[in-house]
Amino acid sequence: MQEQPDPPVVDPTDAAQPTTVPASLPPMAEDTLAAVQAALGAEHAAVWVYGLVSAFLPASFNTSIAQGALAHRARRDATERLLGAAGAVPRPAEPAYLPPRPVADQAGALALLVTAEQDATVAWRAVLERTDDVDVRETAAEALVEESVRATRWRIAAGIDPATPAFPGRP
Amino acid sequence: MTPRRSPAVLHRRALLRALAAGAVALPLLSACTSDDAPDGPDPLAALAARAESDAAAATAIAAAVPALAAVAGEVARVRAEHAQALTAEVDRVSPPAGTAPATTPPPSAAPQVPADPAAAKAAVVKALADAEQQITPLVATVPRHRAGLIASVAAACAALQEVLA
């Protein structure tokens, strides 16, 4: 439901600073809010991972890395706008993240990309299970599909079998 | 033995006929049946049936087309898991009658397998894309836990298309 009680001063989609967007959506329920903030956290982490891995991958991966990084930045920004529009303060990125295993080579970099995408699928599926809002569900379902596909692409590049779980996003 | 025409079944069929007669009634109906016990057929039953037929088709292709054995086998495995999970959810909401074995429909005829590997592969990809499309509009309307389940099924179908790409 897109309610706009007052004529908004700034179109949220045009705002450069998500935190200054006037609340144009009803506030989120507590469980929805926590899930969307967690998804934003996963997007921040994914953006960080895409920035880290390129140093360990040959140039043949440049396009895939650039596309994935772009997609996660866009998803992060859209999620910040969504939270801002609902009157919440988007959770900021951490200064750094601790990979499950230190990245020192191509295999480690690909494994970390799989982990980042997988973590994001888990976060967005959790959003789907914690909201009745049609628009939030649509966003979450889109993110779940896109990130499952990218996770699969990285698993194939890493030679990981099977290339997809039967239920992506199931923790 | 199950009674062939219980009042509930009659009621449901009458409702379906009424709906078929006037499609404008559909939005109204979906607006007031969002609880766990829908009056009409469970929308997840159709998803389960499609997953099952996709699994059978992929199994047949894996057996008939050696070049596709691995990927079609993967599709068959995943879609069979989907069928199982979706059926379990349908049965959870409306437990089936106790006489299931007698009423289980006989397995349908063996799926047609395209002889040409490229055509067979295209058929698998199309089935996955169709399954994904079938789910997309449902995500907005089902209860929360079902939204997670079916969106996850759609995501797996999208990922499998990537495996076949």
Coordinates of C-alpha atoms in Angstrom, one line a residue:
Chain A
M1 CA 0.0 0.0 0.0
Q2 CA 1.5 3.3 -1.2
E3 CA 0.0 5.9 1.1
Q4 CA 1.0 9.5 0.7
P5 CA -0.9 11.4 3.4
D6 CA 0.7 14.8 2.5
P7 CA 2.3 15.9 -0.8
P8 CA 5.9 14.8 -0.3
V9 CA 8.4 17.6 -0.4
V10 CA 11.1 15.4 -1.9
D11 CA 10.5 12.3 -4.1
P12 CA 12.2 9.5 -2.1
T13 CA 13.6 8.0 -5.2
D14 CA 15.5 11.2 -6.0
A15 CA 16.9 11.8 -2.6
A16 CA 20.6 11.5 -2.3
Q17 CA 20.6 11.1 1.5
P18 CA 18.2 8.3 2.4
T19 CA 18.2 9.3 6.1
T20 CA 16.7 12.7 5.3
V21 CA 13.8 11.4 3.3
P22 CA 10.5 12.5 4.9
A23 CA 8.4 9.5 6.1
S24 CA 6.0 8.8 3.2
L25 CA 5.1 5.2 4.2
P26 CA 3.5 4.0 7.3
P27 CA 6.0 2.7 9.9
M28 CA 7.0 -0.9 9.6
A29 CA 6.0 -3.5 12.2
E30 CA 8.8 -4.4 14.5
D31 CA 9.5 -7.8 13.0
T32 CA 9.4 -6.5 9.5
L33 CA 11.7 -3.7 10.4
A34 CA 14.3 -6.0 12.0
A35 CA 14.2 -8.3 9.0
V36 CA 14.7 -5.5 6.5
Q37 CA 17.5 -4.0 8.6
A38 CA 19.2 -7.5 8.6
A39 CA 18.8 -7.6 4.8
L40 CA 20.4 -4.2 4.6
G41 CA 23.2 -5.5 6.7
A42 CA 23.7 -8.4 4.3
E43 CA 23.7 -6.0 1.4
H44 CA 26.4 -3.8 3.1
A45 CA 28.5 -7.0 3.7
A46 CA 28.0 -8.1 0.0
V47 CA 29.2 -4.7 -1.2
W48 CA 32.3 -5.0 1.0
V49 CA 33.0 -8.5 -0.3
Y50 CA 32.7 -7.5 -3.9
G51 CA 35.2 -4.8 -3.2
L52 CA 37.6 -7.2 -1.6
V53 CA 37.7 -10.1 -4.0
S54 CA 38.7 -8.5 -7.2
A55 CA 42.3 -8.4 -6.1
F56 CA 42.3 -12.3 -5.9
L57 CA 40.5 -13.0 -9.2
P58 CA 41.8 -12.9 -12.8
A59 CA 40.6 -10.2 -15.2
S60 CA 38.2 -12.7 -16.8
F61 CA 35.9 -12.2 -13.7
N62 CA 35.9 -8.4 -14.0
T63 CA 32.5 -8.1 -15.7
S64 CA 30.8 -10.5 -13.3
I65 CA 32.4 -8.7 -10.3
A66 CA 31.3 -5.3 -11.6
Q67 CA 27.8 -6.5 -12.3
G68 CA 27.4 -8.1 -8.9
A69 CA 28.9 -5.0 -7.1
L70 CA 26.5 -2.7 -9.0
A71 CA 23.5 -4.9 -8.2
H72 CA 24.3 -5.0 -4.4
R73 CA 24.9 -1.2 -4.3
A74 CA 21.6 -0.6 -6.0
R75 CA 19.8 -3.1 -3.6
R76 CA 21.5 -1.4 -0.6
D77 CA 20.5 2.1 -1.7
A78 CA 16.9 1.0 -2.4
T79 CA 16.7 -0.7 1.0
E80 CA 18.0 2.4 2.7
R81 CA 15.3 4.5 0.9
L82 CA 12.6 2.1 1.8
L83 CA 13.6 2.2 5.5
G84 CA 13.9 6.0 5.4
A85 CA 10.5 6.3 3.8
A86 CA 9.1 4.2 6.6
G87 CA 10.6 6.6 9.2
A88 CA 13.4 4.3 10.3
V89 CA 17.1 5.0 10.4
P90 CA 18.9 2.6 8.0
R91 CA 21.6 0.5 9.7
P92 CA 25.1 1.7 8.6
A93 CA 27.7 -0.5 7.1
E94 CA 30.3 -2.0 9.5
P95 CA 33.9 -0.6 9.0
A96 CA 35.0 -4.1 8.0
Y97 CA 33.8 -7.6 7.9
L98 CA 35.4 -10.9 9.0
P99 CA 35.2 -13.5 6.3
P100 CA 34.6 -17.1 7.6
R101 CA 38.0 -18.0 6.1
P102 CA 40.8 -15.5 5.2
V103 CA 40.9 -14.9 1.5
A104 CA 44.3 -15.5 0.0
D105 CA 43.6 -16.9 -3.5
Q106 CA 41.0 -17.4 -6.2
A107 CA 39.3 -20.3 -4.5
G108 CA 38.9 -18.4 -1.3
A109 CA 37.6 -15.3 -3.2
L110 CA 35.0 -17.4 -5.0
A111 CA 33.9 -19.1 -1.8
L112 CA 33.5 -15.7 -0.1
L113 CA 31.3 -14.5 -3.0
V114 CA 29.1 -17.6 -2.6
T115 CA 28.9 -16.9 1.1
A116 CA 27.9 -13.3 0.6
E117 CA 25.2 -14.1 -2.0
Q118 CA 23.9 -17.0 0.2
D119 CA 23.8 -14.8 3.3
A120 CA 21.8 -12.2 1.3
T121 CA 19.3 -14.9 0.1
V122 CA 18.8 -16.0 3.7
A123 CA 18.1 -12.4 4.8
W124 CA 15.6 -11.7 2.0
R125 CA 13.7 -14.9 2.5
A126 CA 13.4 -14.0 6.2
V127 CA 11.9 -10.6 5.1
L128 CA 9.3 -12.5 3.1
E129 CA 8.3 -14.5 6.2
R130 CA 8.0 -11.3 8.2
T131 CA 5.9 -8.9 6.2
D132 CA 2.4 -8.6 4.6
D133 CA 3.4 -5.5 2.7
V134 CA 3.0 -6.3 -1.0
D135 CA 5.8 -4.0 -2.1
V136 CA 8.3 -5.2 0.5
R137 CA 7.4 -8.8 -0.5
E138 CA 8.0 -8.0 -4.2
T139 CA 11.4 -6.4 -3.4
A140 CA 12.4 -9.3 -1.2
A141 CA 11.3 -12.0 -3.8
E142 CA 13.3 -10.2 -6.5
A143 CA 16.4 -10.0 -4.4
L144 CA 16.0 -13.7 -3.4
V145 CA 15.8 -14.7 -7.1
E146 CA 18.7 -12.5 -8.3
E147 CA 21.0 -13.4 -5.5
S148 CA 20.3 -17.2 -5.8
V149 CA 21.2 -16.9 -9.5
R150 CA 24.5 -15.1 -8.7
A151 CA 25.3 -17.6 -5.9
T152 CA 24.8 -20.3 -8.5
R153 CA 27.0 -18.6 -11.0
W154 CA 29.8 -18.3 -8.4
R155 CA 29.4 -21.9 -7.3
I156 CA 29.7 -23.0 -11.0
A157 CA 32.9 -20.9 -11.3
A158 CA 34.2 -22.4 -8.1
G159 CA 33.3 -26.0 -9.2
I160 CA 31.0 -26.4 -6.3
D161 CA 28.4 -29.2 -6.6
P162 CA 25.4 -28.9 -6.4
A163 CA 25.2 -25.5 -8.0
T164 CA 22.0 -24.6 -6.2
P165 CA 20.2 -25.7 -3.1
A166 CA 16.6 -26.8 -3.6
F167 CA 15.4 -24.0 -1.3
P168 CA 17.7 -21.0 -1.6
G169 CA 17.5 -18.7 1.4
R170 CA 16.5 -21.5 3.8
P171 CA 19.0 -21.0 6.7
Chain B
M1 CA -13.5 -45.9 0.1
T2 CA -14.0 -42.1 0.1
P3 CA -17.5 -40.6 -0.5
R4 CA -17.4 -39.4 -4.0
R5 CA -19.6 -36.4 -3.5
S6 CA -19.4 -34.9 0.0
P7 CA -21.3 -31.7 0.6
A8 CA -18.0 -29.8 0.9
V9 CA -16.8 -31.0 -2.6
L10 CA -20.2 -30.0 -4.1
H11 CA -20.0 -26.6 -2.5
R12 CA -16.5 -26.1 -3.8
R13 CA -17.4 -27.1 -7.3
A14 CA -20.4 -24.9 -7.3
L15 CA -18.3 -22.1 -6.2
L16 CA -15.7 -22.7 -8.9
R17 CA -18.5 -22.8 -11.5
A18 CA -19.8 -19.6 -10.2
L19 CA -16.4 -18.1 -10.4
A20 CA -15.8 -19.3 -13.9
A21 CA -19.1 -17.7 -14.9
G22 CA -18.1 -14.3 -13.6
A23 CA -14.4 -13.6 -13.4
V24 CA -15.0 -10.2 -11.8
A25 CA -15.8 -12.0 -8.5
L26 CA -12.2 -13.2 -8.2
P27 CA -10.5 -10.2 -6.6
L28 CA -13.3 -10.1 -4.0
L29 CA -12.8 -13.7 -3.2
S30 CA -9.1 -13.5 -2.9
A31 CA -9.5 -10.5 -0.6
C32 CA -11.5 -12.4 1.9
T33 CA -9.8 -15.9 1.8
S34 CA -6.3 -15.0 2.9
D35 CA -6.5 -17.2 6.0
D36 CA -5.1 -20.7 6.3
A37 CA -8.2 -22.5 5.3
P38 CA -9.1 -21.4 1.8
D39 CA -12.5 -22.3 0.3
G40 CA -11.2 -22.8 -3.2
P41 CA -8.5 -25.1 -4.3
D42 CA -5.2 -24.5 -2.6
P43 CA -3.0 -22.5 -5.0
L44 CA 0.1 -24.5 -3.8
A45 CA -1.5 -27.7 -5.1
A46 CA -1.0 -26.5 -8.7
L47 CA 2.6 -25.6 -7.8
A48 CA 3.2 -29.1 -6.4
A49 CA 1.6 -30.8 -9.4
R50 CA 3.8 -28.8 -11.8
A51 CA 7.0 -29.5 -9.7
E52 CA 6.1 -33.2 -9.8
S53 CA 5.6 -33.2 -13.6
D54 CA 8.7 -31.2 -14.1
A55 CA 10.7 -33.7 -12.0
A56 CA 9.3 -36.6 -14.1
A57 CA 10.1 -34.9 -17.4
A58 CA 13.6 -34.1 -16.3
T59 CA 14.1 -37.6 -15.1
A60 CA 13.1 -39.0 -18.5
I61 CA 15.4 -36.5 -20.3
A62 CA 18.3 -37.4 -18.0
A63 CA 17.8 -41.1 -18.9
A64 CA 17.3 -40.5 -22.7
V65 CA 19.9 -37.8 -23.4
P66 CA 23.3 -38.7 -22.1
A67 CA 24.7 -35.1 -22.7
L68 CA 22.1 -33.8 -20.3
A69 CA 22.2 -36.6 -17.7
A70 CA 23.9 -34.5 -15.0
V71 CA 22.0 -31.2 -15.4
A72 CA 18.6 -32.8 -16.0
G73 CA 19.2 -35.1 -13.1
E74 CA 19.9 -32.0 -10.9
V75 CA 16.7 -30.4 -12.1
A76 CA 14.8 -33.6 -11.4
R77 CA 16.3 -33.8 -7.9
V78 CA 15.4 -30.2 -7.0
R79 CA 11.9 -30.2 -8.5
A80 CA 11.1 -33.5 -6.7
E81 CA 12.1 -31.8 -3.4
H82 CA 9.8 -28.9 -4.4
A83 CA 6.9 -31.2 -5.0
Q84 CA 7.5 -32.9 -1.7
A85 CA 7.7 -29.6 0.3
L86 CA 4.7 -28.0 -1.5
T87 CA 2.6 -31.1 -1.0
A88 CA 3.5 -31.3 2.6
E89 CA 2.3 -27.6 3.0
V90 CA -1.0 -28.3 1.2
D91 CA -1.6 -31.4 3.3
R92 CA -0.8 -29.5 6.5
V93 CA -3.6 -27.0 5.8
S94 CA -6.1 -29.5 4.5
P95 CA -5.1 -33.0 5.7
P96 CA -5.9 -35.6 3.0
A97 CA -8.4 -38.3 3.7
G98 CA -7.0 -41.5 5.3
T99 CA -7.7 -43.7 2.2
A100 CA -5.1 -42.0 0.1
P101 CA -3.6 -45.1 -1.6
A102 CA -7.0 -46.0 -3.1
T103 CA -7.6 -42.5 -4.5
T104 CA -4.1 -41.8 -5.7
P105 CA -4.4 -41.3 -9.5
P106 CA -2.4 -43.7 -11.6
P107 CA 0.9 -42.3 -12.8
S108 CA 0.3 -40.5 -16.1
A109 CA 1.9 -41.7 -19.3
A110 CA 5.7 -41.4 -19.6
P111 CA 6.7 -37.8 -20.5
Q112 CA 7.6 -37.2 -24.1
V113 CA 11.3 -36.7 -24.5
P114 CA 12.5 -34.5 -27.4
A115 CA 15.1 -36.6 -29.4
D116 CA 17.3 -33.6 -30.1
P117 CA 19.5 -32.6 -27.1
A118 CA 19.1 -28.9 -27.8
A119 CA 15.3 -29.2 -27.9
A120 CA 15.3 -31.3 -24.7
K121 CA 17.4 -28.7 -23.0
A122 CA 15.1 -25.9 -24.2
A123 CA 12.1 -27.9 -22.9
V124 CA 13.6 -28.1 -19.4
V125 CA 14.5 -24.4 -19.4
K126 CA 11.0 -23.4 -20.5
A127 CA 9.4 -25.6 -17.8
L128 CA 11.6 -23.8 -15.2
A129 CA 10.8 -20.4 -16.5
D130 CA 7.1 -21.2 -16.6
A131 CA 7.2 -22.5 -13.0
E132 CA 8.9 -19.3 -11.9
Q133 CA 6.2 -17.2 -13.7
Q134 CA 3.5 -19.2 -12.1
I135 CA 4.8 -18.3 -8.6
T136 CA 5.5 -14.6 -9.0
P137 CA 1.9 -13.3 -8.7
L138 CA 1.2 -15.6 -5.7
V139 CA 4.0 -14.2 -3.5
A140 CA 1.9 -11.1 -2.7
T141 CA -1.2 -13.0 -1.6
V142 CA -0.2 -16.0 0.4
P143 CA 0.4 -16.2 4.2
R144 CA 4.0 -15.2 5.3
H145 CA 5.6 -18.7 5.7
R146 CA 4.2 -19.7 2.3
A147 CA 5.6 -16.5 0.7
G148 CA 9.1 -17.6 1.9
L149 CA 8.6 -21.1 0.7
I150 CA 7.3 -20.4 -2.8
A151 CA 9.7 -17.5 -3.5
S152 CA 12.5 -19.9 -2.6
V153 CA 11.1 -22.4 -5.1
A154 CA 11.0 -19.7 -7.7
A155 CA 14.6 -18.8 -6.8
A156 CA 15.7 -22.4 -7.3
C157 CA 14.0 -22.5 -10.7
A158 CA 15.8 -19.3 -11.7
A159 CA 19.1 -20.8 -10.4
L160 CA 18.6 -24.0 -12.3
Q161 CA 18.1 -22.1 -15.5
E162 CA 21.6 -20.6 -14.9
V163 CA 22.9 -24.1 -14.5
L164 CA 21.5 -25.0 -17.9
A165 CA 22.7 -21.8 -19.5

